[in-house]
N, C-alpha and C. Protein backbone atom coordinates (compact mmCIF):
# COMPACT_ATOMS: atom_id res chain seq x y z
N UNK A 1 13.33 2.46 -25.31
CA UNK A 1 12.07 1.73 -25.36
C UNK A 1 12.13 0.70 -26.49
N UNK A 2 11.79 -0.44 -26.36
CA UNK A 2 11.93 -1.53 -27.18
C UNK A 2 10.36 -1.53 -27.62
N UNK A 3 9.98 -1.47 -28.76
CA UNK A 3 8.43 -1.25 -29.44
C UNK A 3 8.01 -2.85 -29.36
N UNK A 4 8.55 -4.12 -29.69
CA UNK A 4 8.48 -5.35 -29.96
C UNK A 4 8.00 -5.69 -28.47
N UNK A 5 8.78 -5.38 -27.36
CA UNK A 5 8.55 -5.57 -25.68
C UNK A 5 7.20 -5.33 -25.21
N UNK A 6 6.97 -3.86 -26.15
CA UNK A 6 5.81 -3.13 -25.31
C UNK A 6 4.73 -3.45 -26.01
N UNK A 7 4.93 -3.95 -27.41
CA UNK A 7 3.93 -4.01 -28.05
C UNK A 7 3.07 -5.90 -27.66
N UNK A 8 4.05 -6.17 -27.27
CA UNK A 8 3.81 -8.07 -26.56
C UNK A 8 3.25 -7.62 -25.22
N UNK A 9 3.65 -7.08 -24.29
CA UNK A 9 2.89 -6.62 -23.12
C UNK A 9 1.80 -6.21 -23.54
N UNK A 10 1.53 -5.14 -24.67
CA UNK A 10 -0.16 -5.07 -24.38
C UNK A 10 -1.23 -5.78 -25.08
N UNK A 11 -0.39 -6.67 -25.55
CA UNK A 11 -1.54 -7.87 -26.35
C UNK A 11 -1.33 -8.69 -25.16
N UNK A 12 -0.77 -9.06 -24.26
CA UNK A 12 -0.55 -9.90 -23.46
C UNK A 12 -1.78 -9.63 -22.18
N UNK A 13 -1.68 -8.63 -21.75
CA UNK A 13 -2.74 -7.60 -21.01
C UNK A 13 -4.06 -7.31 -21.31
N UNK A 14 -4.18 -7.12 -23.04
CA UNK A 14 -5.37 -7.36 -23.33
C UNK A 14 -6.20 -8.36 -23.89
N UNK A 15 -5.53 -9.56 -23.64
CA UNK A 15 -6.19 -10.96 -23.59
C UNK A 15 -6.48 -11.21 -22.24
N UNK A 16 -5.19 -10.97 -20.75
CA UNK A 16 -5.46 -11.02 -20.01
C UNK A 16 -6.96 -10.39 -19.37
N UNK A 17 -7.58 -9.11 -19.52
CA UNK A 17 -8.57 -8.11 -19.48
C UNK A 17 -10.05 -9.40 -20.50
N UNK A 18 -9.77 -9.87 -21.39
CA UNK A 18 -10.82 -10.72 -22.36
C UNK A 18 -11.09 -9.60 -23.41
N UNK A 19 -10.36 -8.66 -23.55
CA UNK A 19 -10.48 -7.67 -24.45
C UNK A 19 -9.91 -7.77 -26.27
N UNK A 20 -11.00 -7.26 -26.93
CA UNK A 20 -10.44 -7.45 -28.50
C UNK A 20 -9.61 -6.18 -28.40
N UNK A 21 -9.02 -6.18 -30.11
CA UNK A 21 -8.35 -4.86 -30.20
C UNK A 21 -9.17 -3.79 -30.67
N UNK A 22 -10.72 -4.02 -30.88
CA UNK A 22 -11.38 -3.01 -31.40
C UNK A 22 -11.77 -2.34 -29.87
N UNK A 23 -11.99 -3.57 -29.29
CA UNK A 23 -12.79 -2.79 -27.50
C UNK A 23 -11.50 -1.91 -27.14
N UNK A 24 -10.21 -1.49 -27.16
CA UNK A 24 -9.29 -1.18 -26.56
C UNK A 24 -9.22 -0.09 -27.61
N UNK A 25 -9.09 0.20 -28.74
CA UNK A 25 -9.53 0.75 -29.65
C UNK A 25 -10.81 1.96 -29.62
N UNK A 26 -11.79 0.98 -29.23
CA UNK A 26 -13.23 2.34 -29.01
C UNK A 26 -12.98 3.11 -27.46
N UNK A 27 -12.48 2.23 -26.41
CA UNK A 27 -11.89 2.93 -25.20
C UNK A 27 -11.15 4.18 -25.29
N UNK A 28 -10.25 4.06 -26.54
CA UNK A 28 -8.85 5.03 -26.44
C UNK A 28 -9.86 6.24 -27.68
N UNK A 29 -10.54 5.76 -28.18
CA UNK A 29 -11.32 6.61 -29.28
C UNK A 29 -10.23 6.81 -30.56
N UNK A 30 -9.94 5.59 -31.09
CA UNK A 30 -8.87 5.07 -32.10
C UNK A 30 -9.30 4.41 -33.15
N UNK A 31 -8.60 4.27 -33.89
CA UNK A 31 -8.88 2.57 -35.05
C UNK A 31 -7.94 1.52 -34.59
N UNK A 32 -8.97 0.05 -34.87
CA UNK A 32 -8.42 -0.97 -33.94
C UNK A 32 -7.24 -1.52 -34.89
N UNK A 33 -6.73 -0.87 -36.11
CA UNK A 33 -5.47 -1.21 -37.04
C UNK A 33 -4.67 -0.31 -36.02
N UNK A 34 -4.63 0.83 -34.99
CA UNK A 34 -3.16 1.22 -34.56
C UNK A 34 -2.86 0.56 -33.38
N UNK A 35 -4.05 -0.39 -32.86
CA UNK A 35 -3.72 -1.34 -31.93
C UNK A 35 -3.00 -2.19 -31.79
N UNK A 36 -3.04 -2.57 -33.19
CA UNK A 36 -2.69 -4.22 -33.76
C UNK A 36 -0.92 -3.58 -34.48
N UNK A 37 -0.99 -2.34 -34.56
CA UNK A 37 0.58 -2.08 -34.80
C UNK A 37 1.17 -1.92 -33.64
N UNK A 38 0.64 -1.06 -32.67
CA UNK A 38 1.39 -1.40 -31.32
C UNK A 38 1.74 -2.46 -30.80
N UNK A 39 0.62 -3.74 -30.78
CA UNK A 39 1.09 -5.35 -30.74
C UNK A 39 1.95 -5.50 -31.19
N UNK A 40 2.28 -5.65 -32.48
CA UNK A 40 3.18 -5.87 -33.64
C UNK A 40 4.62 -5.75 -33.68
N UNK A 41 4.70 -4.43 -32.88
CA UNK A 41 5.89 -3.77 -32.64
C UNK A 41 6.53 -2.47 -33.47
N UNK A 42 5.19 -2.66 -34.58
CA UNK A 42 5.38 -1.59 -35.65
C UNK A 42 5.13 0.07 -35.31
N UNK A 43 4.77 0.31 -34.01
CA UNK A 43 4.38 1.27 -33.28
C UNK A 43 4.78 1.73 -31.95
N UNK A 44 4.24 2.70 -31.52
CA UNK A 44 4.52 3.02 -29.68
C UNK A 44 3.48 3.99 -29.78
N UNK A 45 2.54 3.62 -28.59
CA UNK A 45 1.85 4.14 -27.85
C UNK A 45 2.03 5.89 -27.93
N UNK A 46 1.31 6.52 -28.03
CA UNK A 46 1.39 8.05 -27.97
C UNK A 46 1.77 8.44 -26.46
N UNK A 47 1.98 9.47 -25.98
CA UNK A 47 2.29 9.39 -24.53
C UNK A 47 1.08 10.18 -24.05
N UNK A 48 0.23 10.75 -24.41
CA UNK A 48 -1.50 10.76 -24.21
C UNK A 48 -2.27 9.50 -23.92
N UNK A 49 -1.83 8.33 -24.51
CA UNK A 49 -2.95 7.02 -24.23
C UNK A 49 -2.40 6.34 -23.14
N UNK A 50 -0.80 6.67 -22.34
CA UNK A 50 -0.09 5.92 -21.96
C UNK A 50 -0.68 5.81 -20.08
N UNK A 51 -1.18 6.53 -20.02
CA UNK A 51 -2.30 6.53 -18.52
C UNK A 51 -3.57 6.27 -18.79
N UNK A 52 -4.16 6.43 -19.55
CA UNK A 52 -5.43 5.76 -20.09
C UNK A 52 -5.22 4.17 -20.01
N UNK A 53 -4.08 3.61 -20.97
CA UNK A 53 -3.87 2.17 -21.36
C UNK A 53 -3.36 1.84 -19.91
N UNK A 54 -2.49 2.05 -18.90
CA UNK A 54 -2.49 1.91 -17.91
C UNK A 54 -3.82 1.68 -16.84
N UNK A 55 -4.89 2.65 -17.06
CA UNK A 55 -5.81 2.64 -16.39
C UNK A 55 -6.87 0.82 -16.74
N UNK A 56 -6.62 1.02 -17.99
CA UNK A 56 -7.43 -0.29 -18.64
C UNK A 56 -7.16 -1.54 -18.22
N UNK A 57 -5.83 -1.62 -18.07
CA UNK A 57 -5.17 -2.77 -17.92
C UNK A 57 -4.61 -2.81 -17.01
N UNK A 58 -4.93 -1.59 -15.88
CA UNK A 58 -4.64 -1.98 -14.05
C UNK A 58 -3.00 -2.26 -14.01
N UNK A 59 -2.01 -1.47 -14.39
CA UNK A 59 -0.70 -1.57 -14.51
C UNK A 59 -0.34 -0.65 -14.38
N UNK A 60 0.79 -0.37 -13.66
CA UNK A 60 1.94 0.88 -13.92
C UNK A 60 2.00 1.18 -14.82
N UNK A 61 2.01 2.37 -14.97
CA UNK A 61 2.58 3.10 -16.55
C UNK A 61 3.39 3.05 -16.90
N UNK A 62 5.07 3.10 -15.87
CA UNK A 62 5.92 2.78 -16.38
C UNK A 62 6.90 1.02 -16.78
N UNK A 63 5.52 0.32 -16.27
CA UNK A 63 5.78 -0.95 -16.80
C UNK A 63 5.14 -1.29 -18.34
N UNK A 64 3.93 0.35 -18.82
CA UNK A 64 3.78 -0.14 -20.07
C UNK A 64 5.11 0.59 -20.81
N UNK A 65 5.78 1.49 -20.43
CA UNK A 65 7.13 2.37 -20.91
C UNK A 65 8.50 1.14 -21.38
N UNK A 66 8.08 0.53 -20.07
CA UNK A 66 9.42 -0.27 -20.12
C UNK A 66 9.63 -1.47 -21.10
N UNK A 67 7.74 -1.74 -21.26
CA UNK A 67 7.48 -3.41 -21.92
C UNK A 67 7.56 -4.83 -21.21
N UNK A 68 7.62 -4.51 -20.16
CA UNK A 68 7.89 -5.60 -18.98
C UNK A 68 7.10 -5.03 -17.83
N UNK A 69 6.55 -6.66 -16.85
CA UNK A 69 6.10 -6.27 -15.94
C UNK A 69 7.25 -6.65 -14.67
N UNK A 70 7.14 -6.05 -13.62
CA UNK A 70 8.35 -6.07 -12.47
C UNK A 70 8.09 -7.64 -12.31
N UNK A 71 9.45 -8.12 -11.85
CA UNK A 71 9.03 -9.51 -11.09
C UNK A 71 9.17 -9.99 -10.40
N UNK A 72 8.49 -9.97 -8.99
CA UNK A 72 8.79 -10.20 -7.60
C UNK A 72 8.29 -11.47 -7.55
N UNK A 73 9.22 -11.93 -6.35
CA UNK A 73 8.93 -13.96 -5.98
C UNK A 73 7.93 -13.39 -5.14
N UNK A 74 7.15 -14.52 -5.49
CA UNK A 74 5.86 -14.95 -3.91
C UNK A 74 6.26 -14.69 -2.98
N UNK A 75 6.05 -13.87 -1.72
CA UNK A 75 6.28 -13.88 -0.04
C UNK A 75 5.29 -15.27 0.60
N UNK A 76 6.05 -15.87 0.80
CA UNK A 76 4.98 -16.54 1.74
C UNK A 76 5.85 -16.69 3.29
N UNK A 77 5.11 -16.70 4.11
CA UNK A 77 5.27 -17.22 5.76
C UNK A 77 5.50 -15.79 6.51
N UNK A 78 5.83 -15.48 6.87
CA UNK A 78 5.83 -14.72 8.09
C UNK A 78 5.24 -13.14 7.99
N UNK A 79 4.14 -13.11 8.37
CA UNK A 79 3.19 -11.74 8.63
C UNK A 79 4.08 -10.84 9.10
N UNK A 80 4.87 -11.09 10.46
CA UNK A 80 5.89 -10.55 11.38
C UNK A 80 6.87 -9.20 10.50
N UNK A 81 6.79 -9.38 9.15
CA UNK A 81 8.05 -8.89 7.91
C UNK A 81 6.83 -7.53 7.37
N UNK A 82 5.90 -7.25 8.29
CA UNK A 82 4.67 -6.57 7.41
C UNK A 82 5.01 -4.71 7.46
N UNK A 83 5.29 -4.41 6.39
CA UNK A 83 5.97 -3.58 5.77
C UNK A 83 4.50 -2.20 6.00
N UNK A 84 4.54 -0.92 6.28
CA UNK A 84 3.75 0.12 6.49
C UNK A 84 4.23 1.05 5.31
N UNK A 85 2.94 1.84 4.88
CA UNK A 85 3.51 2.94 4.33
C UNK A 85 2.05 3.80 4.30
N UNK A 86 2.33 4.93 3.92
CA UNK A 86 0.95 6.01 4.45
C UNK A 86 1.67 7.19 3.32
N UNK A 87 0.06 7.44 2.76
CA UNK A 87 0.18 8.42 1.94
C UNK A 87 -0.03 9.86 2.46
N UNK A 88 0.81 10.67 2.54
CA UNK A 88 1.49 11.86 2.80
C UNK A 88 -0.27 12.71 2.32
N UNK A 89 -0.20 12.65 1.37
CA UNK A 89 -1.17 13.30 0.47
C UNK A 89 -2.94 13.17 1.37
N UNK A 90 -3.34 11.94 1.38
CA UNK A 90 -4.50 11.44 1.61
C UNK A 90 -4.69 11.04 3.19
N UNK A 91 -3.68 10.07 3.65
CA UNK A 91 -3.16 9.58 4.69
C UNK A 91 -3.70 8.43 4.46
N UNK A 92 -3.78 7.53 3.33
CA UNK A 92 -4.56 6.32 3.43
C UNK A 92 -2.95 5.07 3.90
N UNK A 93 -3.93 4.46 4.67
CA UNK A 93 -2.41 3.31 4.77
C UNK A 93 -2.40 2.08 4.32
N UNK A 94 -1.49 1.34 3.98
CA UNK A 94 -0.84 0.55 3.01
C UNK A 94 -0.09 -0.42 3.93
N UNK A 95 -0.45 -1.63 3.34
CA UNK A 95 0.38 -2.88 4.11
C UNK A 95 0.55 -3.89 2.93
N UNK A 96 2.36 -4.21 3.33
CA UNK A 96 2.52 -6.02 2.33
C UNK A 96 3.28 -6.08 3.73
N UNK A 97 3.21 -7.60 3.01
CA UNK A 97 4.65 -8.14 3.84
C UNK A 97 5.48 -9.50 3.12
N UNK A 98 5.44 -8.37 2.05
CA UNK A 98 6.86 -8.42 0.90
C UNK A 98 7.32 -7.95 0.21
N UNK A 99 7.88 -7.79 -1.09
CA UNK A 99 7.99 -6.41 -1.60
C UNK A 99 7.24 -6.21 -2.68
N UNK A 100 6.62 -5.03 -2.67
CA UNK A 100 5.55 -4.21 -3.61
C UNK A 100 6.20 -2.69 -3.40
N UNK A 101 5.42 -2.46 -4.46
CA UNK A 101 5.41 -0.71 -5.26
C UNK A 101 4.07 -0.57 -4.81
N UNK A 102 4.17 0.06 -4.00
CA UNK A 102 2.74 0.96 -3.68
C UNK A 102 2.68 2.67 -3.90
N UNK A 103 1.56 2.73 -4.05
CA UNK A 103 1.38 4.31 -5.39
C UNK A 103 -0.32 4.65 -4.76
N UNK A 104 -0.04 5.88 -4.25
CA UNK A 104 -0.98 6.20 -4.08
C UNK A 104 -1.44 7.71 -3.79
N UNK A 105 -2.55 8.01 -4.58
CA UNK A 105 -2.18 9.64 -5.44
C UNK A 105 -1.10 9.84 -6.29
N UNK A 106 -0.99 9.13 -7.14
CA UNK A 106 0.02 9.28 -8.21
C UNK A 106 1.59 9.40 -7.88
N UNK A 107 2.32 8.80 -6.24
CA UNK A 107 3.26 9.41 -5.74
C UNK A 107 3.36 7.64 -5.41
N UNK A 108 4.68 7.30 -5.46
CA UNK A 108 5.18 6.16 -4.90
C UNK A 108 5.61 5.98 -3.51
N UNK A 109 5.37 5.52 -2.59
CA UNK A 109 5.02 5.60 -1.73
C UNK A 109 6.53 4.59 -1.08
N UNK A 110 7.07 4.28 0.24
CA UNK A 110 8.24 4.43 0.42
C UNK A 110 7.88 3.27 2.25
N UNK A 111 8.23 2.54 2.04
CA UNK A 111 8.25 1.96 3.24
C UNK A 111 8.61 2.40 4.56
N UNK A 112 8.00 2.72 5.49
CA UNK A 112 8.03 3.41 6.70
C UNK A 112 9.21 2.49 7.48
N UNK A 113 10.34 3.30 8.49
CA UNK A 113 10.93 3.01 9.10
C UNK A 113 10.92 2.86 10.89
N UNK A 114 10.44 1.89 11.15
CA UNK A 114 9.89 1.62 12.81
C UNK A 114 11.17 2.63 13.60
N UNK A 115 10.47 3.40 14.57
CA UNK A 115 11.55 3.61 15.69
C UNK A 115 11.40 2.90 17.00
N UNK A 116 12.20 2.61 17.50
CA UNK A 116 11.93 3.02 19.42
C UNK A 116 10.71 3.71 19.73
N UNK A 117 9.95 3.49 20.72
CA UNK A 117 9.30 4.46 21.61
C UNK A 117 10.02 5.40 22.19
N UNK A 118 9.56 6.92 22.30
CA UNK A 118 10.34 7.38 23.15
C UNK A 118 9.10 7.89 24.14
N UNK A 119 9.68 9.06 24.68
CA UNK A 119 8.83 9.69 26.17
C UNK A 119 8.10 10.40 25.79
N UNK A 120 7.53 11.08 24.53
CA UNK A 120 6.87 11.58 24.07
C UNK A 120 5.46 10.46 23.56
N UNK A 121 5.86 9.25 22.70
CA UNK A 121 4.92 8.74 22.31
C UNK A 121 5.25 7.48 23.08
N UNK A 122 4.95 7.63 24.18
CA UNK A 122 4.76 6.46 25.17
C UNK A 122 3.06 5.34 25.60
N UNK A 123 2.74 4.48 25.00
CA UNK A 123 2.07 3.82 25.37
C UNK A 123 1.76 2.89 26.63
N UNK A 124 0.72 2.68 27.30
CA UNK A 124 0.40 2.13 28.19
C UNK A 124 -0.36 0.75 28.31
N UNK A 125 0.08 -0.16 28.70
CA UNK A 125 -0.74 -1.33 28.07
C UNK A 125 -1.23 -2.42 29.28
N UNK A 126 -2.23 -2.27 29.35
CA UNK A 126 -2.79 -3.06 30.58
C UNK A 126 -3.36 -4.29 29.82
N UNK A 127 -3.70 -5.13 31.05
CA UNK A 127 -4.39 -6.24 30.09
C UNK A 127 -5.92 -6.69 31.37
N UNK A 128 -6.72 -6.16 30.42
CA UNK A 128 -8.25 -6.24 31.09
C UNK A 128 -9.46 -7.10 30.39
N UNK A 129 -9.48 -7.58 30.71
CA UNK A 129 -10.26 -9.55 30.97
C UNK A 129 -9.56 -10.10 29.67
N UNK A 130 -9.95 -10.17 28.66
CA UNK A 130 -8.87 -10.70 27.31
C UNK A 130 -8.06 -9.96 26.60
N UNK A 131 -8.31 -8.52 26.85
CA UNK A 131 -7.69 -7.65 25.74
C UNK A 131 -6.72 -7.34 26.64
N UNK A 132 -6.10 -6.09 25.77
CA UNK A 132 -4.87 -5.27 25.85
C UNK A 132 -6.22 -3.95 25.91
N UNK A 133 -5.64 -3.44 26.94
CA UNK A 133 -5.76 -1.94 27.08
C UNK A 133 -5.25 -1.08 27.11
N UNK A 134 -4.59 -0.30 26.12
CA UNK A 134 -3.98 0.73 25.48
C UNK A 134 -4.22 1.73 25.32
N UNK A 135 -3.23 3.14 26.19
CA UNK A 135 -4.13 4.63 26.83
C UNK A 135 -2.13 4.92 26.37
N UNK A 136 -2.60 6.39 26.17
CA UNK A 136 -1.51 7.56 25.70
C UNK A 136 -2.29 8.78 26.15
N UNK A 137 -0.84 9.84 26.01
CA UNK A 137 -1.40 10.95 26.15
C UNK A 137 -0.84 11.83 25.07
N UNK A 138 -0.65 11.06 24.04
CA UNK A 138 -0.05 12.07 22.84
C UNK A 138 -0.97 12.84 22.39
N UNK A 139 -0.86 13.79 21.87
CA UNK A 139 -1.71 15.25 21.71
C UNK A 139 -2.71 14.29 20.18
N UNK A 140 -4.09 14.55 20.21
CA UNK A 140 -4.62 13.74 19.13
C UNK A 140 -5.70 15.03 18.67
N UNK A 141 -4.70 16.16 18.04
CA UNK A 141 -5.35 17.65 17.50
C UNK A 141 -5.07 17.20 15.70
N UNK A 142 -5.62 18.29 15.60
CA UNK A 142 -6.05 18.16 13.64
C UNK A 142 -4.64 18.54 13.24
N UNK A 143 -3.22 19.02 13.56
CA UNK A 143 -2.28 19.46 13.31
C UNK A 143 -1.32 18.34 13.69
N UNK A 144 -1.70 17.67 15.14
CA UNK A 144 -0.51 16.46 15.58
C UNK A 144 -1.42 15.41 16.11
N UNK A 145 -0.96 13.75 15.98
CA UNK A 145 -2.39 13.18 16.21
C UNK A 145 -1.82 11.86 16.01
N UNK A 146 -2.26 10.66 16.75
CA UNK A 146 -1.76 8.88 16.37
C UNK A 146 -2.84 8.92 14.80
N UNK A 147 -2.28 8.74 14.25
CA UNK A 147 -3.16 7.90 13.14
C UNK A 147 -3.92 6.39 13.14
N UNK A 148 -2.82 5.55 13.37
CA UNK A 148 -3.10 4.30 13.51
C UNK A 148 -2.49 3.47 14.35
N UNK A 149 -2.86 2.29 14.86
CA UNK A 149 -1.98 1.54 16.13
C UNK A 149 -2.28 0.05 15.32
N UNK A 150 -1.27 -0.60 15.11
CA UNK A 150 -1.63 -2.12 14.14
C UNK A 150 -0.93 -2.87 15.61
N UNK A 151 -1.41 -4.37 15.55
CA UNK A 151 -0.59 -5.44 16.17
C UNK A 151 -0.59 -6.40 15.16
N UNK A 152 0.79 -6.84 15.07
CA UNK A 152 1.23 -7.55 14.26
C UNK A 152 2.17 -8.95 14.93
N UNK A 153 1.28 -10.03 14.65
CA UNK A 153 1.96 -11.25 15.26
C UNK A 153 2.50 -12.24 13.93
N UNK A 154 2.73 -12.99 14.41
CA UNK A 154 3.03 -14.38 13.26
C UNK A 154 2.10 -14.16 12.12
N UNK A 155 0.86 -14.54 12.59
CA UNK A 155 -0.44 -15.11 11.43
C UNK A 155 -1.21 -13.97 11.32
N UNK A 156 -1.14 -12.58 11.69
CA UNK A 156 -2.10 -11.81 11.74
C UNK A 156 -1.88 -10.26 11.88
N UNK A 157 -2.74 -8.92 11.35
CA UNK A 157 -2.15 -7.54 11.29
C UNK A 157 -3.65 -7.30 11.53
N UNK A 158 -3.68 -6.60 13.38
CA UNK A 158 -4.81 -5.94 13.48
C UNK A 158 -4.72 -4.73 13.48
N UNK A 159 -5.92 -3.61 12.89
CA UNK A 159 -5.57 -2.61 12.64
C UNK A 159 -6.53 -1.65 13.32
N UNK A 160 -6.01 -0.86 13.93
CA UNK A 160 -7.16 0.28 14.25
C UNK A 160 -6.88 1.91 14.00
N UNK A 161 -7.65 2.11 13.33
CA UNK A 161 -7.59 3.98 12.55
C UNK A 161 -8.02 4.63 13.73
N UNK A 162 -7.35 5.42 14.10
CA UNK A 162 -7.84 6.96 15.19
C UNK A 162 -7.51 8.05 14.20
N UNK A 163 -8.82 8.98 14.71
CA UNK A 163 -8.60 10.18 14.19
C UNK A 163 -8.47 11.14 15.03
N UNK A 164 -7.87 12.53 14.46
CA UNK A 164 -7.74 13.62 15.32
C UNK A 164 -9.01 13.89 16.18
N UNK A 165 -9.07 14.37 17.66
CA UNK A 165 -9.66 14.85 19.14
C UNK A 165 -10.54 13.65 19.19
N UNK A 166 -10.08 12.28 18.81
CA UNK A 166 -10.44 11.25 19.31
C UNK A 166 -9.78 11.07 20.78
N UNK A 167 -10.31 10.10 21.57
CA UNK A 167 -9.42 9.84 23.05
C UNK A 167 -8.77 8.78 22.90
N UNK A 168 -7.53 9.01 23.66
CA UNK A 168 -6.04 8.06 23.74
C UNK A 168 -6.66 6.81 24.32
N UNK A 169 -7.22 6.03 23.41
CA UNK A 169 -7.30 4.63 24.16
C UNK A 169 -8.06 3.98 23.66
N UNK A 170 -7.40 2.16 23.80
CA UNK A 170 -8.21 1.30 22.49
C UNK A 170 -8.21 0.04 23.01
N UNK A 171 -8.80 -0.87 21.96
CA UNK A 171 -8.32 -2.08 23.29
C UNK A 171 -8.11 -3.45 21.89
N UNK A 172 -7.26 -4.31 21.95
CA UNK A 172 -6.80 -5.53 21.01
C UNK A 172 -7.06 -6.77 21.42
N UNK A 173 -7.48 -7.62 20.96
CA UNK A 173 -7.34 -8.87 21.78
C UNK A 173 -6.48 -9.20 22.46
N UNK A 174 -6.33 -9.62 23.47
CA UNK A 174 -4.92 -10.24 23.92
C UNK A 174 -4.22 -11.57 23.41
N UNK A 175 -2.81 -11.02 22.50
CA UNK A 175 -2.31 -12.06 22.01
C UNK A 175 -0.78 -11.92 22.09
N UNK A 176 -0.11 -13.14 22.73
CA UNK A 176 1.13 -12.76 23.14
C UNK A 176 2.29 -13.36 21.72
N UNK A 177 3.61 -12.74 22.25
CA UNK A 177 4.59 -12.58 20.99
C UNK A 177 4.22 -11.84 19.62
N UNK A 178 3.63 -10.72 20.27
CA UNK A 178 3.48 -9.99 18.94
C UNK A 178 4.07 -8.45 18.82
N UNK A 179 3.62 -7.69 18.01
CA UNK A 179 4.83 -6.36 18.07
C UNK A 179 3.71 -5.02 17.72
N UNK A 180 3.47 -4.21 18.49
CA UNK A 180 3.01 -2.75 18.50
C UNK A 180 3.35 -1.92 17.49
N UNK A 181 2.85 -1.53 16.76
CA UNK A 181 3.39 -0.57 16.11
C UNK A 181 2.16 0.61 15.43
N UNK A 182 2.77 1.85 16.15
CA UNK A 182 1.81 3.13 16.06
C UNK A 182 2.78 3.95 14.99
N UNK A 183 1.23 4.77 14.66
CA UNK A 183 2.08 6.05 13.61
C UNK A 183 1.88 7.33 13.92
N UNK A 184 2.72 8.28 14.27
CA UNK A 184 2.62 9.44 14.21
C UNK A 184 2.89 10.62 13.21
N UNK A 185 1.62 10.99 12.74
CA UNK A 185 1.65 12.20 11.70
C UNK A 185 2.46 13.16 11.73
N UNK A 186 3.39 13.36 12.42
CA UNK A 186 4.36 14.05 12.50
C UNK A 186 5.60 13.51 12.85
N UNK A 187 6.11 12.53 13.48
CA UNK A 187 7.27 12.36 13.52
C UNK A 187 6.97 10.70 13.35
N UNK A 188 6.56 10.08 12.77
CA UNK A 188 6.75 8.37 11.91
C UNK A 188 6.07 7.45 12.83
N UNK A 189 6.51 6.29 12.26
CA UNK A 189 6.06 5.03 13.10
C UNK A 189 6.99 4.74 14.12
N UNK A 190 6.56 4.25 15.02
CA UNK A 190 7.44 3.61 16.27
C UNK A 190 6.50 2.23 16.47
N UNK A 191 7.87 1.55 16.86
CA UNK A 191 7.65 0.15 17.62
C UNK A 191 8.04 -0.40 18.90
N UNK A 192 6.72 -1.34 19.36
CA UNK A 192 6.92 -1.42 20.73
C UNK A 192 6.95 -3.13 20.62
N UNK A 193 7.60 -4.23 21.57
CA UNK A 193 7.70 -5.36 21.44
C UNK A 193 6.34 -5.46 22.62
N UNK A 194 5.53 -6.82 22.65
CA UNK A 194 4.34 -7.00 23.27
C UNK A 194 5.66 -8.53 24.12
């Protein structure tokens, strides 16, 4: 751990925030002189304040550990690259479509890998007056169940949440060159080409 790194990150963070060192200080329930040594470099963070100061300043913790924040280029253009991930824990789901660290329930979370359809999670897709009409018969019980069905084109990620002893069937706008992709709580995401 470089103290000089970490101690520039959180003066850096807490200007970013509009925060003095006393407000960051009465937050942590401190004196605003061990603030100004952590700036300094004359210090390091206790590893008690180190999820607190994280919490303040909306950062990874282990980017206040490291003294640096990660540094990813801008994604721009193509939606089509839109990356899934679903928390195990909660089941909340998660979309970029570029690269991010997504964390959720305290667990880093891991980019989902599209399969094939197979004969088990087979979709049906009619197309009735503008939409897509979309019927399955995958089992949708509190134990096995679709979670979610996204369409994902060029410019756009529509999303629809199903929950368990909901009925197999939904309906999307109709929009062509785009790509299907469902999740199953038990055995992953699969992809279907539209």
């Amino acid at each position: 751990m470089d103290l000089s790194k970490t101690g520039k990150l959180i003066a850096r963070l807490r200007r970013e925030k509009g925060l003095t060192q006393k407000d960051v200080a009465e937050k942590l329930g401190i004196c605003a002189k061990t603030v100004s040594k952590w700036e300094t470099g004359h210090g390091f963070p206790d590893v008690s304040f180190i999820s607190e100061l994280s919490r303040i300043f909306a950062v990874d913790p282990s980017s206040l550990l490291e003294g640096e924040m990660p540094k990813i280029k801008p994604e721009v253009g193509n939606v089509k690259r839109t990356k899934f991930y679903v928390c195990e824990t909660c089941g909340n789901i998660l979309t970029s479509i570029g690269n991010a660290e997504m964390v959720c329930c305290g667990r880093k979370l891991s980019p989902l890998a599209a399969k094939k359809d197979d004969a088990a999670h087979k979709f049906n897709i009619q197309t009735i007056e503008d939409d897509f009409y979309i019927t399955f018969s995958h089992p949708m019980t509190k134990e096995h169940y679709i979670s979610f069905v996204a369409y994902v084109r060029f410019d756009r990620v529509l999303t629809v949440r199903l929950y368990p002893e909901q009925g197999g069937e939904l309906r999307f706008p109709q929009m062509r060159g785009g790509k299907m992709y469902y999740y199953c709580n038990t055995h992953g995401l699969f992809a279907l080409e539209i």
